[in-house]
Amino acid sequence: MADPSPLRDSGNRPFWQEKSLAEMTPAEWESLCDGCGRCCLNKLEDWDTGEIAWTSVACRLLDGETCRCKDYPNRQATVPDCIGLTVEEVHTISWLPPTCAYRLVREGHDLYWWHHLLSGDFETVHQAGISVRGRTISEEGMETDDLEEHLADWPGEDPGAGVR
């Protein structure tokens, strides 16, 4: 099988095993996103405890089939509360999904088998049941108070725990 990741360092180890998040090039950084779409789900935070409750309600820019942003370059202008993930954010956001490559690298773990950098295929995240494909509704036209009617546990779970 051909190397699924052209983004390897000179020692032939994957860049995410060799570099810190801060050392990555923009191309390496962007390639870490597995395309699951979980970070694009609306979340509710308990102000007293800081606990995060996930919903199955997706940002209006999330394409529910591809699990990609419909307007990635302009997302923050269109959706002001969209968080542009940075190294600093990865170190401070508590709600990154447990399967998120940025979180895994931050915590010193390797990527899961279904990540496109290992499998060579962007579809494996969907085939493994990790993505939000077919599991969400759009926030378009929804009132914020209605989010509580769509609470979901699965976005915060790690269905592949122990299987990397």
XYZ file of N, CA and C in Angstrom:
492
model
N 0.849 -1.181 0.000
C 0.000 0.000 0.000
C 0.890 1.237 0.000
N 0.497 2.211 -0.776
C 1.248 3.469 -0.834
C 1.063 4.235 0.463
N 2.040 5.047 0.778
C 1.979 5.882 1.969
C 0.772 6.806 1.871
N -0.232 6.679 2.780
C -1.411 7.526 2.704
C -1.133 8.973 3.070
N -0.012 9.229 3.693
C 0.301 10.584 4.113
C 1.592 11.079 3.466
N 1.460 12.032 2.545
C 2.676 12.599 1.979
C 3.359 13.540 2.973
N 2.739 13.754 4.107
C 3.234 14.717 5.089
C 4.058 14.014 6.164
N 5.178 13.474 5.754
C 6.072 12.796 6.695
C 7.374 13.565 6.802
N 7.994 13.447 7.956
C 9.272 14.149 8.121
C 10.397 13.292 7.543
N 11.606 13.773 7.635
C 12.746 13.087 7.019
C 13.051 11.747 7.675
N 12.612 11.541 8.897
C 12.845 10.280 9.583
C 11.797 9.235 9.260
N 10.890 9.553 8.365
C 9.827 8.663 7.920
C 8.798 8.360 9.001
N 8.745 9.172 10.015
C 7.676 9.064 11.015
C 6.633 10.109 10.673
N 5.372 9.832 10.960
C 4.329 10.814 10.662
C 4.583 12.120 11.414
N 4.266 13.214 10.771
C 4.545 14.524 11.368
C 3.871 14.702 12.719
N 2.682 14.137 12.914
C 1.974 14.317 14.189
C 2.642 13.577 15.338
N 3.540 12.643 15.025
C 4.311 11.959 16.061
C 5.635 12.666 16.333
N 6.044 13.512 15.425
C 7.333 14.185 15.528
C 7.247 15.635 15.990
N 6.152 16.288 15.672
C 6.026 17.723 15.935
C 4.953 18.014 16.971
N 5.148 19.108 17.659
C 4.071 19.599 18.520
C 3.071 20.312 17.618
N 1.903 20.575 18.123
C 0.908 21.307 17.337
C 1.459 22.657 16.877
N 2.204 23.312 17.739
C 2.748 24.635 17.408
C 3.809 24.574 16.308
N 4.444 23.436 16.116
C 5.494 23.300 15.110
C 4.964 22.932 13.718
N 3.701 22.609 13.623
C 3.141 22.145 12.356
C 2.996 23.274 11.348
N 3.152 22.904 10.088
C 2.913 23.850 9.002
C 1.401 24.021 8.860
N 0.965 25.069 8.182
C -0.481 25.215 7.951
C -1.099 23.993 7.257
N -0.408 23.403 6.298
C -0.935 22.218 5.604
C -1.053 21.025 6.559
N -0.052 20.825 7.402
C -0.110 19.735 8.375
C -1.255 19.968 9.352
N -1.378 21.197 9.831
C -2.432 21.551 10.780
C -3.809 21.233 10.189
N -4.056 21.708 8.997
C -5.358 21.486 8.354
C -5.611 20.003 8.100
N -4.569 19.261 7.779
C -4.748 17.844 7.476
C -5.117 17.025 8.711
N -4.890 17.549 9.886
C -5.256 16.821 11.101
C -6.761 16.665 11.261
N -7.527 17.587 10.726
C -8.980 17.491 10.851
C -9.455 16.221 10.155
N -10.177 15.386 10.884
C -10.635 14.118 10.305
C -11.961 14.249 9.570
N -12.601 15.422 9.656
C -13.856 15.633 8.944
C -15.054 14.972 9.594
N -15.004 14.774 10.906
C -16.125 14.129 11.587
C -17.316 15.071 11.781
N -17.044 16.368 11.892
C -18.110 17.352 12.076
C -18.593 17.513 13.504
N -18.075 16.764 14.447
C -18.544 16.846 15.835
C -18.327 18.221 16.451
N -17.246 18.878 16.097
C -16.986 20.193 16.688
C -17.994 21.234 16.197
N -18.701 20.937 15.120
C -19.683 21.869 14.557
C -21.075 21.676 15.136
N -21.189 20.842 16.151
C -22.473 20.657 16.821
C -22.633 21.695 17.917
N -23.858 22.129 18.131
C -24.138 23.062 19.213
C -23.987 22.348 20.542
N -23.412 23.056 21.483
C -23.188 22.529 22.817
C -23.788 23.505 23.826
N -24.243 22.976 24.930
C -24.774 23.795 26.010
C -23.847 23.653 27.206
N -23.558 24.773 27.858
C -22.679 24.731 29.026
C -23.452 25.138 30.272
N -23.302 24.335 31.312
C -23.896 24.669 32.603
C -23.007 25.727 33.240
N -23.552 26.906 33.455
C -22.760 28.024 33.976
C -22.204 27.752 35.364
N -22.901 26.949 36.164
C -22.450 26.670 37.528
C -21.331 25.631 37.583
N -21.448 24.585 36.768
C -20.484 23.488 36.845
C -19.475 23.476 35.698
N -19.782 24.175 34.602
C -18.921 24.151 33.427
C -19.120 22.907 32.585
N -20.027 22.030 33.000
C -20.288 20.795 32.269
C -20.875 21.108 30.888
N -20.422 20.357 29.904
C -20.871 20.533 28.529
C -21.893 19.459 28.194
N -23.001 19.892 27.615
C -24.016 18.963 27.108
C -24.034 19.091 25.589
N -23.841 17.978 24.917
C -23.824 17.956 23.458
C -25.242 17.886 22.926
N -25.431 18.420 21.737
C -26.711 18.276 21.044
C -26.442 17.653 19.670
N -27.516 17.275 19.012
C -27.416 16.764 17.641
C -27.763 17.866 16.644
N -27.701 19.097 17.097
C -28.016 20.253 16.259
C -26.719 20.826 15.694
N -26.637 20.849 14.373
C -25.421 21.278 13.695
C -25.482 22.738 13.286
N -24.320 23.345 13.218
C -24.173 24.695 12.682
C -24.827 24.750 11.305
N -25.415 25.866 10.993
C -26.106 26.008 9.700
C -25.169 25.878 8.504
N -23.862 26.030 8.718
C -22.910 25.894 7.624
C -22.397 24.461 7.428
N -22.751 23.566 8.336
C -22.260 22.198 8.208
C -23.088 21.437 7.184
N -22.412 20.852 6.214
C -23.063 19.983 5.236
C -23.217 18.623 5.909
N -24.444 18.210 6.169
C -24.719 16.977 6.900
C -24.287 15.713 6.192
N -24.053 15.782 4.893
C -23.605 14.603 4.138
C -22.079 14.503 4.098
N -21.415 15.600 3.795
C -19.950 15.566 3.701
C -19.272 15.807 5.044
N -20.003 16.393 5.984
C -19.481 16.760 7.309
C -18.387 17.819 7.191
N -18.494 18.646 6.196
C -17.564 19.754 5.982
C -18.338 21.061 5.979
N -17.640 22.128 6.284
C -18.230 23.454 6.294
C -18.537 23.891 4.863
N -19.724 24.444 4.666
C -20.130 24.903 3.338
C -19.399 26.174 2.918
N -18.844 26.909 3.881
C -18.145 28.155 3.566
C -16.978 28.347 4.528
N -16.064 27.386 4.533
C -14.952 27.373 5.480
C -14.147 28.678 5.515
N -13.774 29.246 4.373
C -12.955 30.465 4.422
C -13.657 31.658 5.092
N -14.978 31.704 5.024
C -15.734 32.844 5.561
C -16.582 32.481 6.772
N -16.359 31.318 7.349
C -17.234 30.817 8.406
C -17.351 31.751 9.607
N -16.274 32.375 9.998
C -16.319 33.219 11.189
C -17.045 34.535 10.931
N -17.067 34.988 9.709
C -17.833 36.184 9.369
C -19.322 35.854 9.319
N -19.647 34.662 8.836
C -21.039 34.232 8.718
C -21.600 33.789 10.056
N -20.789 33.081 10.830
C -21.199 32.560 12.139
C -20.230 33.138 13.173
N -20.569 34.285 13.754
C -19.633 34.980 14.649
C -19.116 34.153 15.832
N -19.900 33.181 16.314
C -19.412 32.397 17.451
C -18.668 31.125 17.017
N -18.389 31.013 15.725
C -17.574 29.896 15.233
C -16.153 30.090 15.761
N -15.602 29.040 16.313
C -14.256 29.110 16.869
C -13.255 28.651 15.825
N -12.341 29.535 15.480
C -11.238 29.161 14.598
C -10.210 28.427 15.431
N -10.094 27.149 15.216
C -9.218 26.333 16.047
C -7.755 26.724 15.851
N -7.122 27.094 16.939
C -5.707 27.455 16.959
C -5.007 26.573 17.990
N -3.699 26.640 18.013
C -2.947 25.890 19.019
C -3.412 26.288 20.414
N -3.581 27.577 20.635
C -4.020 28.058 21.946
C -5.392 27.499 22.299
N -6.303 27.517 21.323
C -7.659 27.003 21.561
C -7.627 25.512 21.889
N -6.822 24.749 21.170
C -6.739 23.309 21.417
C -6.322 23.039 22.859
N -5.497 23.905 23.414
C -5.028 23.713 24.790
C -6.016 24.213 25.834
N -7.029 24.965 25.430
C -7.967 25.509 26.411
C -9.393 24.991 26.273
N -9.776 24.528 25.104
C -11.151 24.048 24.900
C -11.310 22.674 25.542
N -12.279 22.569 26.428
C -12.502 21.306 27.130
C -13.432 20.372 26.366
N -14.145 20.882 25.387
C -15.161 20.072 24.721
C -14.723 19.435 23.403
N -13.456 19.524 23.051
C -13.043 18.840 21.830
C -13.403 17.361 21.954
N -13.987 16.792 20.917
C -14.381 15.380 20.998
C -13.184 14.493 21.338
N -13.425 13.400 22.045
C -12.315 12.525 22.442
C -11.600 11.883 21.264
N -12.226 11.854 20.104
C -11.615 11.282 18.911
C -10.902 12.325 18.060
N -10.969 13.589 18.445
C -10.398 14.683 17.670
C -8.872 14.551 17.592
N -8.347 14.618 16.368
C -6.899 14.464 16.172
C -6.111 15.554 16.884
N -6.644 16.771 16.919
C -5.939 17.857 17.612
C -5.815 17.528 19.103
N -6.882 17.024 19.667
C -6.863 16.642 21.079
C -5.932 15.450 21.302
N -6.020 14.457 20.434
C -5.173 13.270 20.578
C -3.694 13.637 20.538
N -3.310 14.471 19.575
C -1.912 14.891 19.462
C -1.512 15.702 20.693
N -2.387 16.598 21.122
C -2.106 17.398 22.321
C -1.827 16.497 23.527
N -2.592 15.413 23.634
C -2.468 14.506 24.777
C -1.394 13.433 24.577
N -0.695 13.460 23.444
C 0.381 12.505 23.196
C -0.074 11.148 22.688
N -1.291 11.072 22.151
C -1.814 9.811 21.615
C -1.656 9.773 20.099
N -1.726 8.582 19.545
C -1.690 8.450 18.092
C -3.111 8.585 17.548
N -3.213 8.701 16.238
C -4.506 8.814 15.578
C -5.159 7.435 15.493
N -6.476 7.435 15.318
C -7.209 6.188 15.138
C -7.018 5.665 13.719
N -7.221 4.383 13.552
C -7.043 3.716 12.260
C -7.885 4.349 11.160
N -9.023 4.880 11.507
C -9.945 5.423 10.511
C -9.597 6.850 10.074
N -8.627 7.470 10.694
C -8.235 8.822 10.290
C -7.625 8.743 8.893
N -8.007 9.676 8.040
C -7.557 9.634 6.644
C -6.038 9.664 6.490
N -5.313 10.221 7.443
C -3.853 10.226 7.345
C -3.270 8.823 7.524
N -4.029 7.927 8.158
C -3.590 6.541 8.304
C -4.245 5.630 7.275
N -5.536 5.824 7.050
C -6.267 4.935 6.134
C -6.067 5.299 4.674
N -5.724 6.579 4.410
C -5.600 7.032 3.031
C -6.932 7.334 2.380
N -8.000 7.339 3.170
C -9.346 7.503 2.616
C -10.180 8.393 3.541
N -10.721 9.468 2.991
C -11.543 10.386 3.785
C -12.887 9.767 4.185
N -13.261 8.653 3.601
C -14.538 8.008 3.921
C -14.494 7.141 5.175
N -13.306 6.733 5.615
C -13.246 5.800 6.742
C -13.788 6.397 8.036
N -13.712 7.711 8.203
C -14.281 8.336 9.405
C -15.796 8.120 9.437
N -16.416 8.102 8.262
C -17.858 7.873 8.175
C -18.166 6.379 8.304
N -17.367 5.560 7.638
C -17.570 4.113 7.695
C -17.415 3.576 9.114
N -16.545 4.198 9.897
C -16.323 3.760 11.281
C -17.403 4.273 12.234
N -18.305 5.111 11.734
C -19.386 5.625 12.574
C -18.965 6.749 13.500
N -17.870 7.405 13.191
C -17.344 8.473 14.035
C -17.987 9.815 13.685
N -18.296 10.013 12.433
C -18.784 11.322 11.976
C -20.250 11.556 12.328
N -20.675 12.777 12.081
C -22.057 13.179 12.349
C -22.974 12.893 11.161
N -22.440 12.330 10.098
C -23.223 12.064 8.886
C -24.539 11.349 9.216
N -25.630 11.984 8.796
C -26.947 11.390 8.976
C -27.484 11.403 10.400
N -26.832 12.118 11.307
C -27.221 12.073 12.720
C -27.590 13.435 13.284
N -27.698 14.434 12.428
C -27.914 15.793 12.933
C -29.100 16.469 12.255
N -29.495 17.589 12.855
C -30.428 18.512 12.231
C -29.764 19.884 12.255
N -30.161 20.734 11.340
C -29.549 22.055 11.246
C -30.162 23.001 12.275
N -29.350 23.929 12.709
C -29.822 24.968 13.621
C -30.652 26.027 12.899
N -30.624 25.993 11.572
C -31.318 27.002 10.767
C -32.782 27.109 11.202
N -33.159 28.309 11.644
C -34.528 28.574 12.072
C -34.891 28.081 13.465
N -33.945 27.481 14.161
C -34.215 26.943 15.497
C -33.942 27.998 16.560
N -34.783 28.062 17.543
C -34.586 28.949 18.687
C -33.582 28.301 19.645
N -32.764 29.116 20.271
C -31.763 28.609 21.210
C -32.404 27.772 22.315
N -33.566 28.169 22.788
C -34.248 27.420 23.843
C -34.620 26.002 23.416
N -34.714 25.773 22.118
C -35.098 24.452 21.623
C -33.941 23.461 21.600
N -32.718 23.927 21.803
C -31.558 23.037 21.772
C -31.663 21.918 22.803
N -32.240 22.221 23.961
C -32.345 21.220 25.025
C -33.179 20.011 24.612
N -34.012 20.172 23.596
C -34.835 19.061 23.112
C -34.024 18.091 22.250
N -32.779 18.445 21.967
C -31.950 17.641 21.072
C -30.628 17.228 21.716
N -30.649 16.981 23.032
C -29.435 16.542 23.722
C -29.017 15.161 23.203
N -27.715 14.947 23.105
C -27.182 13.678 22.603
C -25.884 13.360 23.329
N -25.708 12.103 23.676
C -24.471 11.670 24.338
C -23.378 11.306 23.342
N -23.747 10.747 22.197
C -22.769 10.201 21.259
C -21.684 11.163 20.796
N -21.941 12.474 20.650
C -20.836 13.308 20.170
C -19.654 13.398 21.145
N -19.910 13.219 22.414
C -18.850 13.298 23.405
C -18.241 11.962 23.767
N -18.725 10.906 23.127
C -18.221 9.567 23.419
C -17.078 9.193 22.480
N -16.306 8.236 22.898
C -15.204 7.713 22.106
C -15.533 6.269 21.751
N -16.205 6.039 20.609
C -16.606 4.670 20.247
C -15.425 3.749 19.956
N -14.273 4.310 19.792
C -13.099 3.489 19.488
C -12.123 3.428 20.637
N -12.560 3.765 21.846
C -11.650 3.797 22.991
C -10.861 2.502 23.079
N -9.567 2.644 23.157
C -8.693 1.483 23.284
C -8.352 0.825 21.950
N -8.913 1.346 20.847
C -8.669 0.742 19.542
C -8.017 1.768 18.637
N -6.713 1.846 18.637
C -5.983 2.768 17.760
C -5.112 1.974 16.836
